[in-house]
mmCIF file with all atom_site columns, C-alpha atoms in Angstrom:
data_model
loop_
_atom_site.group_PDB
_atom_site.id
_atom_site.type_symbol
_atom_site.label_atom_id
_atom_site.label_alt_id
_atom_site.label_comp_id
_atom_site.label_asym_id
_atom_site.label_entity_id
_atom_site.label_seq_id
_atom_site.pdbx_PDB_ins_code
_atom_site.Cartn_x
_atom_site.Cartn_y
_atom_site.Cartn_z
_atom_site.occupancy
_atom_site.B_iso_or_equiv
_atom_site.pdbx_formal_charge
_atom_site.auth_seq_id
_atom_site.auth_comp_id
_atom_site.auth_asym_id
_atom_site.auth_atom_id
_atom_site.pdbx_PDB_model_num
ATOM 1   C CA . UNK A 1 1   ? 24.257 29.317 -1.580  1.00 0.00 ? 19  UNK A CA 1
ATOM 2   C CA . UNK A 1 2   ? 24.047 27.799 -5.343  1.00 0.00 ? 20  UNK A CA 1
ATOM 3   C CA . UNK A 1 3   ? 27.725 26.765 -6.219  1.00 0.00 ? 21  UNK A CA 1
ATOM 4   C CA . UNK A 1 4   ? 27.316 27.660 -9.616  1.00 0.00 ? 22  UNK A CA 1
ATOM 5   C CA . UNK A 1 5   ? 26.973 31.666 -9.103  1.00 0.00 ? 23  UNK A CA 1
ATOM 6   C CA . UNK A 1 6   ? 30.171 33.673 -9.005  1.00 0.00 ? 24  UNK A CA 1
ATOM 7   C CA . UNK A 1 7   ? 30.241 37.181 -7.959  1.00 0.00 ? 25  UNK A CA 1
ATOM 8   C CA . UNK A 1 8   ? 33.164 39.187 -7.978  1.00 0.00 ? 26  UNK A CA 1
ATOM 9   C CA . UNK A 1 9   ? 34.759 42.706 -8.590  1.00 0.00 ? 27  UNK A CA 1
ATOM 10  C CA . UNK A 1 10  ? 37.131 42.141 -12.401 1.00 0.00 ? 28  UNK A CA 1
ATOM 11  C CA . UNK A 1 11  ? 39.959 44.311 -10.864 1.00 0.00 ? 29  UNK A CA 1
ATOM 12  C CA . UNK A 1 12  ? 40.417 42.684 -7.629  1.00 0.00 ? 30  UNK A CA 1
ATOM 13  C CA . UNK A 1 13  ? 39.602 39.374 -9.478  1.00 0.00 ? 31  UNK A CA 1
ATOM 14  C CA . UNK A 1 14  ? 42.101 39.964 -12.393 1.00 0.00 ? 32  UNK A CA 1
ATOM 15  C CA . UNK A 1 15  ? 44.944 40.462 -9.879  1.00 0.00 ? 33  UNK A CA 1
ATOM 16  C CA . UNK A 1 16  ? 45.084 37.173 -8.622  1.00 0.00 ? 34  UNK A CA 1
ATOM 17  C CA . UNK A 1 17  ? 45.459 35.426 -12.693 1.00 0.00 ? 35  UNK A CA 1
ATOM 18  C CA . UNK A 1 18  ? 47.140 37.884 -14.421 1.00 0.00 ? 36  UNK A CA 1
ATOM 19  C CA . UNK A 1 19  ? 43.473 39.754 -15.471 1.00 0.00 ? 37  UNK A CA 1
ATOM 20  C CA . UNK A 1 20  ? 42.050 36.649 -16.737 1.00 0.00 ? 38  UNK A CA 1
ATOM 21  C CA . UNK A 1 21  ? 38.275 36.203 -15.348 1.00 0.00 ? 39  UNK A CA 1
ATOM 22  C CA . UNK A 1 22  ? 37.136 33.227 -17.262 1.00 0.00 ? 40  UNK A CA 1
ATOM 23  C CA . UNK A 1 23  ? 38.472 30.246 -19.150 1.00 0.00 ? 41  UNK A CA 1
ATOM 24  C CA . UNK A 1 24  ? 39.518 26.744 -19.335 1.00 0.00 ? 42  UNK A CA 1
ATOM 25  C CA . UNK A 1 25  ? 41.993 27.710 -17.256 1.00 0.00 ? 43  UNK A CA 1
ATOM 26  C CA . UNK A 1 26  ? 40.055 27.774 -13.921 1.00 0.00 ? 44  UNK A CA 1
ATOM 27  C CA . UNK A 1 27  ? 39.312 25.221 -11.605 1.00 0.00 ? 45  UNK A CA 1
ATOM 28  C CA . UNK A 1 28  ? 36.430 22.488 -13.595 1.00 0.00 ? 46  UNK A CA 1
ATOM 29  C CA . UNK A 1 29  ? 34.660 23.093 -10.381 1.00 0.00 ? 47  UNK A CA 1
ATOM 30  C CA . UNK A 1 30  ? 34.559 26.845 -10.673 1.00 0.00 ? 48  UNK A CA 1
ATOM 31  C CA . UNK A 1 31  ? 31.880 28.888 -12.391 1.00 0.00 ? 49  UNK A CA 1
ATOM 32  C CA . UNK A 1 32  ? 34.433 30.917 -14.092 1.00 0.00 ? 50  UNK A CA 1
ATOM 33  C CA . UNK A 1 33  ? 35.670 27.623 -16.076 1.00 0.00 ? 51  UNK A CA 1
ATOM 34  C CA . UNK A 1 34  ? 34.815 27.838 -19.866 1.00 0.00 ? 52  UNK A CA 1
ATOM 35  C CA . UNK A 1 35  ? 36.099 26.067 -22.931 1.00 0.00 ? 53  UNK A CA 1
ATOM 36  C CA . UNK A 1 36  ? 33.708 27.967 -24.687 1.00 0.00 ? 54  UNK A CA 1
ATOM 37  C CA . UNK A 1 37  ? 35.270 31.361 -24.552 1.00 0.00 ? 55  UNK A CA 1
ATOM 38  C CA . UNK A 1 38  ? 38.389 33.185 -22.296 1.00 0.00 ? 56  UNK A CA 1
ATOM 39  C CA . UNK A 1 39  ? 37.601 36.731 -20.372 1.00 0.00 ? 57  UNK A CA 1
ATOM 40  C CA . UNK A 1 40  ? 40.270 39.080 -19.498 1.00 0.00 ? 58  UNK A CA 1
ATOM 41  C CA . UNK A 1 41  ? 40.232 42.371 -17.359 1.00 0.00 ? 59  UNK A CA 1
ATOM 42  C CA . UNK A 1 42  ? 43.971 44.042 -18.598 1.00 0.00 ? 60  UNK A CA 1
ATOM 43  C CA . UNK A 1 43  ? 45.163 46.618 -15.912 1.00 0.00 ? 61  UNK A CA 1
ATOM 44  C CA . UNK A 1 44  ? 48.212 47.925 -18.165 1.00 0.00 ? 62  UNK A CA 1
ATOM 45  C CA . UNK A 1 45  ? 50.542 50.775 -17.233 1.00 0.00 ? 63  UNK A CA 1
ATOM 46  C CA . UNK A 1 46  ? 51.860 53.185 -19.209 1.00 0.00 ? 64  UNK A CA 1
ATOM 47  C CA . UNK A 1 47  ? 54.375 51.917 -21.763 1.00 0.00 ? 65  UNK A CA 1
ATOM 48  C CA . UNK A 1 48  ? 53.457 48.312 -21.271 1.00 0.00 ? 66  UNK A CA 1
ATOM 49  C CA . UNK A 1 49  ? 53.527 46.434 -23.820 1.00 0.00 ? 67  UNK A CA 1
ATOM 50  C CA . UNK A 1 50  ? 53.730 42.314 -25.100 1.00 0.00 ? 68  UNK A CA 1
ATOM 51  C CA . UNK A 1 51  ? 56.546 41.052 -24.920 1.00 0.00 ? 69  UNK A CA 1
ATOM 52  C CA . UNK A 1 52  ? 56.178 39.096 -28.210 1.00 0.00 ? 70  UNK A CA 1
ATOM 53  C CA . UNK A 1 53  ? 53.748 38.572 -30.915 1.00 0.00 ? 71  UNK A CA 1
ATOM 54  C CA . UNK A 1 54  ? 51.562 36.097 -30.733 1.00 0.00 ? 72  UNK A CA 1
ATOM 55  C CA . UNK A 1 55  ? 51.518 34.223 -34.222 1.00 0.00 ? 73  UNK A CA 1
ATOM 56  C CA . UNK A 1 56  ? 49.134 30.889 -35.381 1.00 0.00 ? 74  UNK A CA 1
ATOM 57  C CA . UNK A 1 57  ? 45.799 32.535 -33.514 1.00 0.00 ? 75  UNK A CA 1
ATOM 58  C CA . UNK A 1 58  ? 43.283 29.690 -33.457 1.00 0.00 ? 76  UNK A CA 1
ATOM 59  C CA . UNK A 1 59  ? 40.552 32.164 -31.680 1.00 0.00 ? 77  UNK A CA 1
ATOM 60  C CA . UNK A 1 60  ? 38.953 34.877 -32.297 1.00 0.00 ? 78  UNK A CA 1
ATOM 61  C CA . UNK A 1 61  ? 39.066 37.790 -30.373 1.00 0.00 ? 79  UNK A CA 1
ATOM 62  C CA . UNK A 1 62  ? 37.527 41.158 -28.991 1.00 0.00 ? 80  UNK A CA 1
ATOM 63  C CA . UNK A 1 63  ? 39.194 44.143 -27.116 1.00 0.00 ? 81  UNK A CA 1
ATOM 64  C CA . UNK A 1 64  ? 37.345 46.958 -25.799 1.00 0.00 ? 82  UNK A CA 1
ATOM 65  C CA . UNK A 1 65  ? 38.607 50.358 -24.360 1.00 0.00 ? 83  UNK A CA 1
ATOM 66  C CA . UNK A 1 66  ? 37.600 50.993 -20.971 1.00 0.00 ? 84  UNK A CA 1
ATOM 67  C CA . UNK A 1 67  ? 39.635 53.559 -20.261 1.00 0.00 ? 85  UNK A CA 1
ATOM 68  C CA . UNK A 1 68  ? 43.120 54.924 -21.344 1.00 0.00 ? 86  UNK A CA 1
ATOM 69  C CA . UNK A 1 69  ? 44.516 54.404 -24.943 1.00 0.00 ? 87  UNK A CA 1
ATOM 70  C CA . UNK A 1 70  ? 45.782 51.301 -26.355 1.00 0.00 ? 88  UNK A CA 1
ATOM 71  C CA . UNK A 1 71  ? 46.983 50.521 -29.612 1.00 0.00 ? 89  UNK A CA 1
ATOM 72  C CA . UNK A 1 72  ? 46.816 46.756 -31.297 1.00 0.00 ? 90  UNK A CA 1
ATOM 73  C CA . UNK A 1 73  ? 49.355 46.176 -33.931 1.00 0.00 ? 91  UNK A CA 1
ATOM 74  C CA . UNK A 1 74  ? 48.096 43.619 -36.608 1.00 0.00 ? 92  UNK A CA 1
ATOM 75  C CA . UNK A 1 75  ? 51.114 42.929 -39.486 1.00 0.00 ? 93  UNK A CA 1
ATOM 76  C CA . UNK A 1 76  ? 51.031 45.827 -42.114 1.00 0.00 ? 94  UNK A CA 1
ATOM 77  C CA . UNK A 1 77  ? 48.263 47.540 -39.588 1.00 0.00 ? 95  UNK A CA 1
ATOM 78  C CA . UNK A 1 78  ? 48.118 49.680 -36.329 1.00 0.00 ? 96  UNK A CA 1
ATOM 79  C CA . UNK A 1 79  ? 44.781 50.179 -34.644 1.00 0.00 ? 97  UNK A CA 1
ATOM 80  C CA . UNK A 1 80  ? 44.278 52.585 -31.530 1.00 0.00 ? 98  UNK A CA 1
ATOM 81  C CA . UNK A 1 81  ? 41.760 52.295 -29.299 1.00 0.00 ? 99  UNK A CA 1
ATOM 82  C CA . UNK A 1 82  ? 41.152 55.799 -28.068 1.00 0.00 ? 100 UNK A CA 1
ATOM 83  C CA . UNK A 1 83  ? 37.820 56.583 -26.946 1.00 0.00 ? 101 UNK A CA 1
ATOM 84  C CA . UNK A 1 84  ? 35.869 54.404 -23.996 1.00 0.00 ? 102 UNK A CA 1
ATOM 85  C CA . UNK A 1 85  ? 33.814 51.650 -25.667 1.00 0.00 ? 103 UNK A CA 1
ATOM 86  C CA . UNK A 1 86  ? 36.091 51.744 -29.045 1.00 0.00 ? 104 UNK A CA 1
ATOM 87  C CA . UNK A 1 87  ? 37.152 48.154 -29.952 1.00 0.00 ? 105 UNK A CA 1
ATOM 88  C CA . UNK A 1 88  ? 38.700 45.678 -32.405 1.00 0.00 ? 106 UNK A CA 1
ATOM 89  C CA . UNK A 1 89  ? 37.346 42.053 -33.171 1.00 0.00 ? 107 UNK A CA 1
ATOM 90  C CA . UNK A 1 90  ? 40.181 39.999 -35.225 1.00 0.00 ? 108 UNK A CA 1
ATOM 91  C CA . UNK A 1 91  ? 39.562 36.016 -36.488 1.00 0.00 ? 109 UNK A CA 1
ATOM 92  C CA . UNK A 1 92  ? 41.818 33.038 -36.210 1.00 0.00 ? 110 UNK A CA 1
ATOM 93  C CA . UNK A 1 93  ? 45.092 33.530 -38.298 1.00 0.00 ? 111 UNK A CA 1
ATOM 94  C CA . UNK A 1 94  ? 45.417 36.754 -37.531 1.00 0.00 ? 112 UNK A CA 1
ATOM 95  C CA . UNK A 1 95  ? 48.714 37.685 -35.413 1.00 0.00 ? 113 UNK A CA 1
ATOM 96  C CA . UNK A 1 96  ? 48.867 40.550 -33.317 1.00 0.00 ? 114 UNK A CA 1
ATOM 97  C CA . UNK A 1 97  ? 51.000 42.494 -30.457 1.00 0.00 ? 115 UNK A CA 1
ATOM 98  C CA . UNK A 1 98  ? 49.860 45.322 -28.344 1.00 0.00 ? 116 UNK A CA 1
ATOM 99  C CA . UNK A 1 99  ? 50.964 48.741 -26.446 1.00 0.00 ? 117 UNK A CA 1
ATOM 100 C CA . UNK A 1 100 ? 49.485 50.693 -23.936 1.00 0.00 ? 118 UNK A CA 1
ATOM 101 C CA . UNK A 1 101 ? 49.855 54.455 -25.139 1.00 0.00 ? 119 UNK A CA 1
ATOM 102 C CA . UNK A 1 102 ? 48.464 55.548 -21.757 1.00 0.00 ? 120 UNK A CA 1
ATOM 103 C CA . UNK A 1 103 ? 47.531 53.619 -18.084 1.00 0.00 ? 121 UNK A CA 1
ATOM 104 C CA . UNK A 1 104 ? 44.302 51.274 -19.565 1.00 0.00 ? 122 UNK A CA 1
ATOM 105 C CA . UNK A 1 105 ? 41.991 49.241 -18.849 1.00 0.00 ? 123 UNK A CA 1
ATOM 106 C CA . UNK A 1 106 ? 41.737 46.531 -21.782 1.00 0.00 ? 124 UNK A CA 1
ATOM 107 C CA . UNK A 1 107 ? 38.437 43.590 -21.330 1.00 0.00 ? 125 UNK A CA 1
ATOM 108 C CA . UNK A 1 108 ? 39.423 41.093 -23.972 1.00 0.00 ? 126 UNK A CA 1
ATOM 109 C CA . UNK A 1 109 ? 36.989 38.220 -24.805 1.00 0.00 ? 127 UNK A CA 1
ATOM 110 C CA . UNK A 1 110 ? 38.345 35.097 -27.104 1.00 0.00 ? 128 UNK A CA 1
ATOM 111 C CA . UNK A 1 111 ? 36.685 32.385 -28.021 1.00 0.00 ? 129 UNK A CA 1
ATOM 112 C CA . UNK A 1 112 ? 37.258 29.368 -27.836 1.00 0.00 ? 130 UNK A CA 1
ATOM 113 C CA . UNK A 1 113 ? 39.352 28.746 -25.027 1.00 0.00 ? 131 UNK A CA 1
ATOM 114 C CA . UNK A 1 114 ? 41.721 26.585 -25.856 1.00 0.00 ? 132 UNK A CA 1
ATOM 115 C CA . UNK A 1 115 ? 44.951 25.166 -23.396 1.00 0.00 ? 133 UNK A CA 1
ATOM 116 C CA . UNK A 1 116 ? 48.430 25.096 -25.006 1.00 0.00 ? 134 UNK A CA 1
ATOM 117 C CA . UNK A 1 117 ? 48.896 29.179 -25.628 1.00 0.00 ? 135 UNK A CA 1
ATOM 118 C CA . UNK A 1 118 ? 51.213 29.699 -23.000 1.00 0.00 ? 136 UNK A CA 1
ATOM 119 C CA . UNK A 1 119 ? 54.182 31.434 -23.933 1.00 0.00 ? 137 UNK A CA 1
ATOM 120 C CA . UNK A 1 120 ? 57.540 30.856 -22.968 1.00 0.00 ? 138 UNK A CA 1
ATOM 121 C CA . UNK A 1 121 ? 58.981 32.037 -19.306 1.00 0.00 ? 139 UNK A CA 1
ATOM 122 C CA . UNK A 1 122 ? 59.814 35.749 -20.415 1.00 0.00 ? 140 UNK A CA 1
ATOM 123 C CA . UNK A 1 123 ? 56.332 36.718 -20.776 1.00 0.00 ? 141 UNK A CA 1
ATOM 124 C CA . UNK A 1 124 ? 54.708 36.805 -17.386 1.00 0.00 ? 142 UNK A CA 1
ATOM 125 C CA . UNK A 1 125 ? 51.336 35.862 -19.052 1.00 0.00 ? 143 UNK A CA 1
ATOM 126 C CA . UNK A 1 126 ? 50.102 31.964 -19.253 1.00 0.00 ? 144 UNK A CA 1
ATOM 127 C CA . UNK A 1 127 ? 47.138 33.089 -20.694 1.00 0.00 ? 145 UNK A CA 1
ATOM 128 C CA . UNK A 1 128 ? 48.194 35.665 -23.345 1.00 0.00 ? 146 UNK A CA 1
ATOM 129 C CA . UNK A 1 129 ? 46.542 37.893 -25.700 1.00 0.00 ? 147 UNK A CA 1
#
């Protein structure tokens, strides 16, 4: 077995780190560990939403629509994602929030991964969006 292949399922993965697949995050040992860029698989229930905005972005990001609808809220803007495959790509600077219209599955990529985005206790998410 090579040490350096991973294979996994992204929702049974994503339960066990809050939907987060990839990033500097995982163990330096682990095949999943990148400072290069962040993977998330988002299981969100209807009505879920983040808890607070995230402001100072250093990364850019991607979301795509898997399934359900989801709406990202940029300041002065509201984007919903509505059809599978429909996504949004923002650069650094650029604050956001998010709301899950419907049940939906969200895969977010960011780039790079960088430590020290962890928000404070409320938010259940170490890693967040």
């Amino acid at each position: 077995m090579n040490d350096s292949v991973y294979v996994g399922n992204a929702g049974k993965d994503a339960a066990m780190d809050r939907g987060w697949l990839l990033g500097h995050f995982k163990d330096a040992d682990d095949p999943r560990h990148s400072e290069a860029l962040e993977i998330k698989w988002g299981v969100h229930p209807k009505g879920d939403e983040r808890a607070q905005w995230v402001e100072g972005e250093e990364r850019t990001a991607l979301q795509v629509l898997v399934s359900g609808r989801f709406r990202v809220e940029f300041p002065g803007r509201s984007v919903t994602l509505r059809q599978q495959g429909d996504y949004v790509v923002w650069g650094p600077g650029v604050d956001h929030s998010w709301f899950a219209e419907e049940e939906s599955v969200v895969l977010t990529v960011r780039w790079p991964s960088l430590p020290g985005y962890a928000v404070p206790e409320t938010d259940q998410d170490p890693h967040p969006q």
